[in-house]
Coordinates of C-alpha atoms and ligand atoms in Angstrom, one line a residue:
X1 CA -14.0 100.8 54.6
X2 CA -16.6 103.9 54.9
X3 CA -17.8 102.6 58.3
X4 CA -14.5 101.7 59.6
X5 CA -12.6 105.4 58.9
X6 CA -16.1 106.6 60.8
X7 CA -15.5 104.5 63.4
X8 CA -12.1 105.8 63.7
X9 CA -12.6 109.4 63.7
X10 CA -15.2 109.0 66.1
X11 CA -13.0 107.6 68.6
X12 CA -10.7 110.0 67.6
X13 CA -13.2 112.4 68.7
X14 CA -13.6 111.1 71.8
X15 CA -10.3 110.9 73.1
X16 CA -9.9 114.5 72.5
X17 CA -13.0 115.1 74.6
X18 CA -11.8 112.6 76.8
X19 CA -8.7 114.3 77.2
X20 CA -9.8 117.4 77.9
X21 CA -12.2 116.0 80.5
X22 CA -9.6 114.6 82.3
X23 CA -9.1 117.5 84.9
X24 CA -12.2 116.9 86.6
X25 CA -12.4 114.8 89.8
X26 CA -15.4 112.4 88.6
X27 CA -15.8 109.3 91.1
X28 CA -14.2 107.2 87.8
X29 CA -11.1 108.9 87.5
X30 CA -10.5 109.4 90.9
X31 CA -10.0 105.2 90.5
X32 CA -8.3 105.0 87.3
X33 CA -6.3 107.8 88.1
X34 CA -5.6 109.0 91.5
X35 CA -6.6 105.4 93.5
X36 CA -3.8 103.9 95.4
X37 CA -4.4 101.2 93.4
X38 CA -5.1 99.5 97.2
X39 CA -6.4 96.3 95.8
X40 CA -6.6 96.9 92.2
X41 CA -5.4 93.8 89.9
X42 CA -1.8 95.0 88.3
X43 CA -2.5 97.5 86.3
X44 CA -4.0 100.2 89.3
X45 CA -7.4 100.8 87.1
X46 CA -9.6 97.9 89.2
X47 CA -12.5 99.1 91.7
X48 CA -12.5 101.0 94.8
X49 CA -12.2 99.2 97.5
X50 CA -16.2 97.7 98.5
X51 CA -17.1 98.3 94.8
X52 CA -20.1 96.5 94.3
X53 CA -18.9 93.8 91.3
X54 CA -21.2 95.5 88.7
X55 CA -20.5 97.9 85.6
X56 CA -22.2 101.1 85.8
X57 CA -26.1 101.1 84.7
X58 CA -25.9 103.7 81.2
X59 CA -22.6 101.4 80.2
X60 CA -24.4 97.5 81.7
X61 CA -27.4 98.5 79.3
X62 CA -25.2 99.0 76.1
X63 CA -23.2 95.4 76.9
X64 CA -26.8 94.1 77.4
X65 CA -27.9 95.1 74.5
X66 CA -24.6 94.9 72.3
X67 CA -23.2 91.9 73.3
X68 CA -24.7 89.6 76.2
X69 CA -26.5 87.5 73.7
X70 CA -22.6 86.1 73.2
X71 CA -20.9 87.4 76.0
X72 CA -23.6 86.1 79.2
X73 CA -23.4 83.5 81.8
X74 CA -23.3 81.2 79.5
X75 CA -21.0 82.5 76.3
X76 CA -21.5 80.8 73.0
X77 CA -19.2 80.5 70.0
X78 CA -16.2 80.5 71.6
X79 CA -16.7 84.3 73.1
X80 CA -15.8 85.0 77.0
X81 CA -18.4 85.9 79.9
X82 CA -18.5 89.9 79.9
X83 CA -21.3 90.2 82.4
X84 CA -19.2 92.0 86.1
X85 CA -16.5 94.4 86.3
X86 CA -13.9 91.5 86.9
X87 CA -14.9 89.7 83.7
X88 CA -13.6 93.1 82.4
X89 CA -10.9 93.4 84.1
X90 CA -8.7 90.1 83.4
X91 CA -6.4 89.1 81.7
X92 CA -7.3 88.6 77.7
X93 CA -7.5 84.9 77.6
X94 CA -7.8 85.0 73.4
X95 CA -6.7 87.8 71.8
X96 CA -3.5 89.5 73.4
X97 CA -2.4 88.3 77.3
X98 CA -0.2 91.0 77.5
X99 CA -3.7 93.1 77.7
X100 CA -6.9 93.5 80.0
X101 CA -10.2 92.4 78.5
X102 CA -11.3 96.3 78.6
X103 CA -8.5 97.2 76.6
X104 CA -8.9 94.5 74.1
X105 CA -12.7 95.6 73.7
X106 CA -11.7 99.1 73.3
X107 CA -9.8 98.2 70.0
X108 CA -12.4 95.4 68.6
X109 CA -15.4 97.7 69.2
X110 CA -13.4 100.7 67.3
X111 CA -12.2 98.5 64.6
X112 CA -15.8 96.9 63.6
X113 CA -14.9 93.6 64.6
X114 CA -17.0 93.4 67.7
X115 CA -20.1 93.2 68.3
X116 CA -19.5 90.2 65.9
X117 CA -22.1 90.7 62.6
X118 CA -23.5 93.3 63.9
X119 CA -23.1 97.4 64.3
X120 CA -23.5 99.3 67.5
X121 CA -25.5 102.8 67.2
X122 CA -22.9 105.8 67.9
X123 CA -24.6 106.7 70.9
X124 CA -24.0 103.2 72.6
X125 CA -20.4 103.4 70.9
X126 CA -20.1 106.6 72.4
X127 CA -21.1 105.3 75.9
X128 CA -19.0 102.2 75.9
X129 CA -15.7 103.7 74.2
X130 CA -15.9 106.9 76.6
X131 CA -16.1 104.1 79.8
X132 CA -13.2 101.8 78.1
X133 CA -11.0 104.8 77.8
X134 CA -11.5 105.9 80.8
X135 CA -10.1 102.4 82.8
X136 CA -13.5 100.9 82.6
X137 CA -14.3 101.6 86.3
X138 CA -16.7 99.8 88.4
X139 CA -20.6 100.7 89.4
X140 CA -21.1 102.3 92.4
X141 CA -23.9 100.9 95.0
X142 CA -26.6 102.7 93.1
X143 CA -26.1 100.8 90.3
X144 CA -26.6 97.6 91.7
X145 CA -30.5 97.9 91.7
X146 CA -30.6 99.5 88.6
X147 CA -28.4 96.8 86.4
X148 CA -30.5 94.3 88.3
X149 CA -33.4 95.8 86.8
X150 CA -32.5 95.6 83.1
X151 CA -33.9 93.4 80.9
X152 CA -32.5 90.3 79.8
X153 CA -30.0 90.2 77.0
X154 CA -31.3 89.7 73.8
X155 CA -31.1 85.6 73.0
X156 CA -29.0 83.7 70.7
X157 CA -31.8 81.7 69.8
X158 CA -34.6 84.2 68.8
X159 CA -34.8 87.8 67.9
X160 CA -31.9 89.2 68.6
X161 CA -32.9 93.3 68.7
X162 CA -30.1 94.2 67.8
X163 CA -29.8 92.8 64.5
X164 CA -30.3 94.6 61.2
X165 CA -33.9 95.2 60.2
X166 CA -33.4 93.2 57.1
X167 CA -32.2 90.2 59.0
X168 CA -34.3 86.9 58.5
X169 CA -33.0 85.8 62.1
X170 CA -35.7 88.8 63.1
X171 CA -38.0 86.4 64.4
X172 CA -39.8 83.8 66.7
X173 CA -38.2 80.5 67.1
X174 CA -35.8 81.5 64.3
X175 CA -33.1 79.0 65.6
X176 CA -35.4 75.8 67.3
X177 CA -35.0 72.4 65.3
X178 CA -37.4 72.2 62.0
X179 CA -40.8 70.2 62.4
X180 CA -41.7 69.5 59.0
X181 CA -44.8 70.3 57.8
X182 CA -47.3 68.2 56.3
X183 CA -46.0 68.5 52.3
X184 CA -41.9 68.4 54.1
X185 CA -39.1 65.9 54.2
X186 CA -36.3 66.7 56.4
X187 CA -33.2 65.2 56.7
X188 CA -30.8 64.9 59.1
X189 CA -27.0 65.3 58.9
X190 CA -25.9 64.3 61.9
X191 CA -22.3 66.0 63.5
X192 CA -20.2 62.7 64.1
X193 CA -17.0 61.8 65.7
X194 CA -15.2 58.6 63.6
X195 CA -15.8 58.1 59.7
X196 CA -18.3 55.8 58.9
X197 CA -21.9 56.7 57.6
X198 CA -23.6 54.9 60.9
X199 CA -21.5 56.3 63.1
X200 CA -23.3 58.2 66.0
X201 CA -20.2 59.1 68.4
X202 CA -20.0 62.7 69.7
X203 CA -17.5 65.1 67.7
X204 CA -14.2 65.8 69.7
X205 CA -13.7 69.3 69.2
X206 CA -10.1 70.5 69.8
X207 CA -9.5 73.1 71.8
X208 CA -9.4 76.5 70.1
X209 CA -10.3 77.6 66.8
X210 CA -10.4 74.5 64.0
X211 CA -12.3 73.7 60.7
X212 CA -13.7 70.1 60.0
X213 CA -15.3 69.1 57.1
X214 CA -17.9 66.4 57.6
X215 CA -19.2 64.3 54.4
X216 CA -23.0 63.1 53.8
X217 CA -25.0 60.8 50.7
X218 CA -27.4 63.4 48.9
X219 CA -30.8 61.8 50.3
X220 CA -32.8 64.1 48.4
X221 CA -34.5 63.1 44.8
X222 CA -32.7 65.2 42.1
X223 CA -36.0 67.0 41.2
X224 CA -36.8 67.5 45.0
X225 CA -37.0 71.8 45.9
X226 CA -35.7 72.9 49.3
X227 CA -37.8 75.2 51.7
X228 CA -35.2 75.6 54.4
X229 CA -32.8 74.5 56.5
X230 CA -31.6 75.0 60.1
X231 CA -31.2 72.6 62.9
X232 CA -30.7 71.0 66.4
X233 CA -27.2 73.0 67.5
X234 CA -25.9 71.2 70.3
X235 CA -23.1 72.7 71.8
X236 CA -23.2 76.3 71.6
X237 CA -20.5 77.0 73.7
X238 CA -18.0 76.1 70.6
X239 CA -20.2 76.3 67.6
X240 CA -19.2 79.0 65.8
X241 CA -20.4 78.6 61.9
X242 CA -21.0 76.3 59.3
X243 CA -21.3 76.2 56.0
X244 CA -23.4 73.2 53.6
X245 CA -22.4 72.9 49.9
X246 CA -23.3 70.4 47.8
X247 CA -20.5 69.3 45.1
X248 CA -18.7 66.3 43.9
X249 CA -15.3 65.4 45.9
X250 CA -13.6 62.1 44.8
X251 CA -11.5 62.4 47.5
X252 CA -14.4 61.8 49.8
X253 CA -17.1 59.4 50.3
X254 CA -20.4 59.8 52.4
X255 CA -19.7 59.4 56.2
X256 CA -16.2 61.3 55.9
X257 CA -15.0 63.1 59.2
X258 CA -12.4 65.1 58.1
X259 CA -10.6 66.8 61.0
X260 CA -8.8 70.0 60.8
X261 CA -9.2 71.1 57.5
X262 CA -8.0 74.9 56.9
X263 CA -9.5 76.2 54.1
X264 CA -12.5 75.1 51.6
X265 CA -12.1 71.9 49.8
X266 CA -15.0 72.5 47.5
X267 CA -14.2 69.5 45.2
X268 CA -15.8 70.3 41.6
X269 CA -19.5 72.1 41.0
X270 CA -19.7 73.0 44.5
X271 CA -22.9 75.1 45.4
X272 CA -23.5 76.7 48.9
X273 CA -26.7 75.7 49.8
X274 CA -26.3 77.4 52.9
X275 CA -25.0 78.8 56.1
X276 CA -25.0 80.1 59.4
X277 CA -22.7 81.8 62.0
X278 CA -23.0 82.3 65.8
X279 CA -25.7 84.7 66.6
X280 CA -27.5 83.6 63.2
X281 CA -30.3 81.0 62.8
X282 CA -31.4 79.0 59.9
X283 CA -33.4 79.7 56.9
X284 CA -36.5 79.3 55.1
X285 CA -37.3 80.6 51.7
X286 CA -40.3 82.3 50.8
X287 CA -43.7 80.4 50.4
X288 CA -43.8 80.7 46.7
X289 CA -40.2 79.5 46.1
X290 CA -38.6 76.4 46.2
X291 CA -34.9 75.9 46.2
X292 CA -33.6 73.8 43.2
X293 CA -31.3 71.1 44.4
X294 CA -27.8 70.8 42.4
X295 CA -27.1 66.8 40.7
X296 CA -24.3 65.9 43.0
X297 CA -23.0 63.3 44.5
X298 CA -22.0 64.5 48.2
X299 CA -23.5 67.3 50.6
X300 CA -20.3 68.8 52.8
X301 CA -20.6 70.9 55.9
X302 CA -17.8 72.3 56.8
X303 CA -17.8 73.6 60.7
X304 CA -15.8 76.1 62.2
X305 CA -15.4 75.5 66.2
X306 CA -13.9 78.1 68.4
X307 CA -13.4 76.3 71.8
X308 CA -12.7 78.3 74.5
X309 CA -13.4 75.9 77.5
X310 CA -10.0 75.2 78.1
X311 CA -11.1 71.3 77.7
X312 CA -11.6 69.4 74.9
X313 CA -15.6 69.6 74.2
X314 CA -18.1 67.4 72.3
X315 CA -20.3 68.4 69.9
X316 CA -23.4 66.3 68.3
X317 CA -25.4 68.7 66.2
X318 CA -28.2 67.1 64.0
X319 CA -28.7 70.2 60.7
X320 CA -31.9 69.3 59.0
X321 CA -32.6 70.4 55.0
X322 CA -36.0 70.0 54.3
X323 CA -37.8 69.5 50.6
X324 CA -41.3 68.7 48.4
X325 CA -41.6 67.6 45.7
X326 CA -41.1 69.7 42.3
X327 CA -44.3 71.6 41.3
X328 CA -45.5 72.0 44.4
X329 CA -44.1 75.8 44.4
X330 CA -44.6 78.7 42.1
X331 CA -41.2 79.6 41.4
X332 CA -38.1 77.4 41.3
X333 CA -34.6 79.4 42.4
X334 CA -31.1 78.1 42.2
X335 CA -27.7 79.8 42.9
X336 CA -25.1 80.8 40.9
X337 CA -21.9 82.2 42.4
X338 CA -20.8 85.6 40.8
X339 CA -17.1 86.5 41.5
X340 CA -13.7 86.0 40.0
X341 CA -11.0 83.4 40.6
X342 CA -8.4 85.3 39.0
X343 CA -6.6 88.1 41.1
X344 CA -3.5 89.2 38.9
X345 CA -2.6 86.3 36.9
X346 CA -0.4 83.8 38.4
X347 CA 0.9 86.3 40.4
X348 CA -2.0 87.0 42.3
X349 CA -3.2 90.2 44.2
X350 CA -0.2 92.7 45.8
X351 CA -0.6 93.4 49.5
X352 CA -2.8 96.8 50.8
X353 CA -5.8 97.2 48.9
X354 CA -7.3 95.6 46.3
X355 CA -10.5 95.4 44.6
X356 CA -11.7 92.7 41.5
X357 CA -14.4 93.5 39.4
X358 CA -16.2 91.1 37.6
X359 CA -19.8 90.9 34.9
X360 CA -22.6 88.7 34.4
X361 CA -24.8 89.4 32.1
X362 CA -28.5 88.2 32.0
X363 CA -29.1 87.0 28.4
X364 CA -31.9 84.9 29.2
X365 CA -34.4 86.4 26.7
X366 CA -36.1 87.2 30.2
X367 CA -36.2 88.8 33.7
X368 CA -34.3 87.6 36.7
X369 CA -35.4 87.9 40.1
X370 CA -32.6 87.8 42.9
X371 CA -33.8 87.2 46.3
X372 CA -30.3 86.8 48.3
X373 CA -26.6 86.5 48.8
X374 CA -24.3 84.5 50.6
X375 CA -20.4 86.2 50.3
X376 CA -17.7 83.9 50.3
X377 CA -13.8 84.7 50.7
X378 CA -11.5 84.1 53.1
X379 CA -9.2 85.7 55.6
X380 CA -8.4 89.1 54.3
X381 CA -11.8 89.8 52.0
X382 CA -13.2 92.7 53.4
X383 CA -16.1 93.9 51.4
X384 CA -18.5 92.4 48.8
X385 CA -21.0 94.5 46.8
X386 CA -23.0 93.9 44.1
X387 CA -24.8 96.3 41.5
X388 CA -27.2 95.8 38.8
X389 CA -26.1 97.8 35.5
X390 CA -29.5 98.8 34.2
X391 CA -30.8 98.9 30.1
X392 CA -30.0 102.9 30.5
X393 CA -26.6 102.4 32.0
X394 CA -27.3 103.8 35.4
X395 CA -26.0 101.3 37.9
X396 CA -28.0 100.4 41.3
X397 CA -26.2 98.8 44.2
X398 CA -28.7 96.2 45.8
X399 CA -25.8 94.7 47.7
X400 CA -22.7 96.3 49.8
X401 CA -22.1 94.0 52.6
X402 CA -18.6 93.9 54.9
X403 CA -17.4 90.4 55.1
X404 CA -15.8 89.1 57.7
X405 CA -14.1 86.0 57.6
X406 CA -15.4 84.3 61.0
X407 CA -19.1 85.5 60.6
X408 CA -20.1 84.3 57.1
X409 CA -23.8 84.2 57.0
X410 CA -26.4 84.8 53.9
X411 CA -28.1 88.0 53.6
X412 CA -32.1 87.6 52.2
X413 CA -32.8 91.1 50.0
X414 CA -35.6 93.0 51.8
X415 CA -37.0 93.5 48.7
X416 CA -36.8 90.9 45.5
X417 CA -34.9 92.6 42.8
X418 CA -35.9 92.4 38.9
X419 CA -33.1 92.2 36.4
X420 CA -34.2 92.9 33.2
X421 CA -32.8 90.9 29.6
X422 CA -29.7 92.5 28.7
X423 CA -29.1 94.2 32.0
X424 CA -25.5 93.3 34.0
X425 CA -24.7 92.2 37.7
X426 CA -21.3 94.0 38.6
X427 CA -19.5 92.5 41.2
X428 CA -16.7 93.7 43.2
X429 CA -14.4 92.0 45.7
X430 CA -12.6 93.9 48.4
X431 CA -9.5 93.1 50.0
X432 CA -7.1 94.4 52.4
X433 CA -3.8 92.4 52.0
X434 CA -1.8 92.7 55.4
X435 CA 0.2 89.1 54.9
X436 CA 3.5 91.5 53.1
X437 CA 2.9 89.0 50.1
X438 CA 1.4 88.5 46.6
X439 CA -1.9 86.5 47.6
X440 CA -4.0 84.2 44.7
X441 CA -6.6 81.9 44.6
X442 CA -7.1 79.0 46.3
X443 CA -8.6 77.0 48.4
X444 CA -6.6 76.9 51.4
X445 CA -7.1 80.1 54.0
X446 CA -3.8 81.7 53.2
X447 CA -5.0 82.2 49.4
X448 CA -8.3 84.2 48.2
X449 CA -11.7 82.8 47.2
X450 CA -14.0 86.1 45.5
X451 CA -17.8 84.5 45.2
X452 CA -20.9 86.3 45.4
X453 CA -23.6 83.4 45.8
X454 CA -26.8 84.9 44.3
X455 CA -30.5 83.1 44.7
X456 CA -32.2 84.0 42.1
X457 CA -35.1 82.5 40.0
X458 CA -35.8 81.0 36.9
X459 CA -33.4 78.8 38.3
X460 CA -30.3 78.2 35.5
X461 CA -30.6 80.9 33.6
X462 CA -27.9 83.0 34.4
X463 CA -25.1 79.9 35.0
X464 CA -23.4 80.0 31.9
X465 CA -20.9 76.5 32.7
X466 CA -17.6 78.3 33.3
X467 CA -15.2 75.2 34.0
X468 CA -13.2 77.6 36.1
X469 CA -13.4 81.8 37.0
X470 CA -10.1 82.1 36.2
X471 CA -9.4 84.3 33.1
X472 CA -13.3 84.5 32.7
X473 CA -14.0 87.7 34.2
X474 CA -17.8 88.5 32.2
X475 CA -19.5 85.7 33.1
X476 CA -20.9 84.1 35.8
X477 CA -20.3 80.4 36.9
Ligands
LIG1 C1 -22.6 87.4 67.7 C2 -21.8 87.1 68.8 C3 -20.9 88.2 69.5 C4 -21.4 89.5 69.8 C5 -22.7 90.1 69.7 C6 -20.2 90.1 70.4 N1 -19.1 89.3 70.4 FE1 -17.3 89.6 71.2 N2 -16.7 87.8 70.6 C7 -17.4 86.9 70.0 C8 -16.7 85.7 69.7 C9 -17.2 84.4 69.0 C10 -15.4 85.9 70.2 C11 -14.2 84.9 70.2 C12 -13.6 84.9 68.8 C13 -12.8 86.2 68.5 O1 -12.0 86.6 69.4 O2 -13.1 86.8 67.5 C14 -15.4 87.3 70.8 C15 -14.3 87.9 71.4 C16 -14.4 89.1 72.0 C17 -13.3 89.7 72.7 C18 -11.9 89.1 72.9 C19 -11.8 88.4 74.3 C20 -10.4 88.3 74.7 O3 -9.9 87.3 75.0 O4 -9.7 89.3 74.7 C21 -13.7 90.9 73.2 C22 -12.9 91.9 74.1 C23 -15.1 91.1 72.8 N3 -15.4 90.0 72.0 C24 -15.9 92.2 73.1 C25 -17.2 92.3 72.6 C26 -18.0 93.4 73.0 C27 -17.5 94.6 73.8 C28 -19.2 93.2 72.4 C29 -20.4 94.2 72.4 C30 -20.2 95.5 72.0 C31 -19.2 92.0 71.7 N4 -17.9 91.4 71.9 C32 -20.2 91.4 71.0 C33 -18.8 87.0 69.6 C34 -19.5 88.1 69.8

């Protein structure tokens, strides 16, 4: 919550400047305050009349930089076009009606939940929050040349700049479809509209936000590693984040299209083999590791679709998971999921805060190396950190992560972490309970999941076979 109290105090900050700034007579508030409001839309804060249709240049460069590569011509993942001043300056279409766009970006910026996955500087906070307060007024003729001039948003399909240095989407051709190499196999699982496992049809994708679970044969050989996965994303536009596990469902068979599924239906020894959210790309492990494939008996994507088109939309994404064969890589990784499923007993966890704390302990006779994690809760997780207790009893956070629930991705370490035999991962869960009820685990999105998925290698050696979390709070899974 550290960032979001900062956040908060800063804009704090700034509305005391703001408001003692507010005698002057700058061009802006001449508009948002003193215009006759001559053809301004409602609410008296639009442009002057002849204002040219373009933000100012300082304020066009931060909503370049900050959030084009969602918000452009051409929005993805369910986001709306924020490029001129009347995109700002309508109605909200998804978050509150009763409100401009500005206005609704003035809150999400200030409470962290836009950009989405990502954290402005403060100086481009500063910029953007003073220019929201302030009615969000339009560029004056000047500006014109200048916002022509900038460069082109960063794209969702590359190297976003503005992503975190220890992002793995920080590079080339992060998000085209996978060619495999010469040692590869890649398979396909292809995003279909009817059951059935030939079935090529589109995917009708309902308009706004909806979860579908789509089910595939494991084509793999048991003993097969993975090297990455990623994919041919088709619709953009309403794509906004999957996730693949691996697990056994009898409730399912191969070819499955199940529509409208809140929740996760994990079915029994689910593992996350991986996942992506809009802005993200796919992933590739590192050359000396290969990605140990769990024994089961159905791979599950599960697809979360924001459609904001005001149509129904198709969809017919093709993900690819490629392998070779075991030996051919030095090291072979798996995933375990550290975490709890047991938050208060039957009763479950009380609204307002709440944090679960659970061990794992590496007993292995060896060390463990941990490359990544992939958080996984649902709607009101807000924070998932994990620390490595060392021999001495000193503990070392190597993972503190927000979550959010509509941008789950997986997080590679920049740096491969060691734990030593007899030395303890520490997990702990963070939740803000706002539903005004006792919330517990489960699978649907009104109850709580708490995993930590951790890649680590030699693959096995911390899962320990817990039937269930629950009750089993020093162990891992
Ligand atoms: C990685 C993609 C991404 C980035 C970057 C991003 N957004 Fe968004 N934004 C979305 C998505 C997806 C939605 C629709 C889902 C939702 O409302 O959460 C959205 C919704 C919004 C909305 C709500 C629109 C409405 O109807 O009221 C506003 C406002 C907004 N974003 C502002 C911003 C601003 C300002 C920035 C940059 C500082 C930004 N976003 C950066 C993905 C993004």
């Amino acid at each position: 919550m550290g960032d979001l109290v900062r956040v908060g105090l800063l804009a704090l900050v700034l509305g005391v400047l703001l408001a003692c700034g507010s005698e002057s007579s700058s061009p802006q508030e001449a508009d948002g305050e003193a215009g006759s409001g001559a053809d301004a839309p409602g609410d008296g804060d639009g442009p002057a009349a002849g204002a040219p249709d373009v933000l100012p240049c300082d304020v066009a460069e931060v909503v370049v930089n900050n959030c084009l590569r969602c918000h452009g011509d051409e929005p993805i993942g369910g986001a709306i076009k924020l490029v001129t001043h009347e995109d700002w300056h309508r109605a909200s279409p998804l978050y509150d009606p009763d409100k401009m766009v500005y206005e609704v970006a003035q809150i999400r910026i200030n409470n962290g939940e836009m950009p989405q996955g990502a954290t402005m500087s403060e100086s481009d906070l500063e910029v953007l929050d003073a220019w929201l307060e302030a009615g969000a007024a339009a560029g004056v003729e000047d500006d014109v040349e200048c916002v022509a001039a900038l460069p082109d948003p960063p794209v969702a399909t590359g190297s976003p700049a503005d992503r975190d240095a220890d992002d793995s989407c920080n590079r080339e051709g992060a998000n085209d479809p996978i060619v495999p190499r010469d040692d590869e196999t890649c398979y396909e699982f292809l995003t279909h509209g009817q059951s059935g496992v030939d079935d090529t049809s589109k995917f009708q994708v309902p308009q706004g936000e909806s979860y579908h679970e789509i089910y595939y044969d494991v084509p793999w050989e048991s003993t097969d590693l993975m090297t990455r996965f990623g994919g041919d994303l088709d619709n953009l536009e309403v794509l906004h984040h999957y996730l693949i596990f691996t697990s056994n469902n009898t409730r399912q068979v191969p070819g499955d299209v199940a529509r409208n599924v809140p929740g996760t239906t994990l079915g029994t020894q689910a593992t996350l083999i991986g996942g992506w959210a809009v802005g993200g790309c796919g992933q590739e492990l590192p050359e000396d590791v290969g990605g140990e494939l769990p024994a089961s008996e159905l791979v599950m994507i599960q697809w979360h679709m924001f459609n904001t088109t005001g149509a129904e939309a198709e969809d017919g994404s093709k993900l690819q998971i490629c392998v070779v064969p075991e030996g051919s890589r030095e090291h072979v990784a798996g995933v375990t999921f550290l975490g709890t499923e047991n938050f208060g007993g039957f009763a479950g966890m009380p609204p307002g805060e709440n944090h679960f704390t659970t061990r794992c302990r590496n007993d292995s006779g060896g060390p463990v190396t941990l490359m990544g994690f992939t958080p996984h809760m649902h709607l009101i997780g807000t924070n998932m950190k994990t620390e490595v207790e060392r021999l001495d009893g000193t503990l070392e956070t190597i993972f503190d992560k927000p979550f959010d629930f509509d941008y789950q991705v997986g997080y590679q370490l920049p740096e491969r972490v060691v734990v030593e035999d007899g030395e303890t991962l520490v997990t702990t869960c963070s939740y803000f309970n706002d539903t005004g009820s006792n919330v517990g685990f489960g699978e649907s999105t009104d109850s709580e999941m708490c995993y930590n998925y951790v890649a680590y290698y030699p693959s096995g050696v911390l899962n320990k076979s817990a039937f269930s979390l629950i009750g089993a709070l020093n162990t891992c899974w």
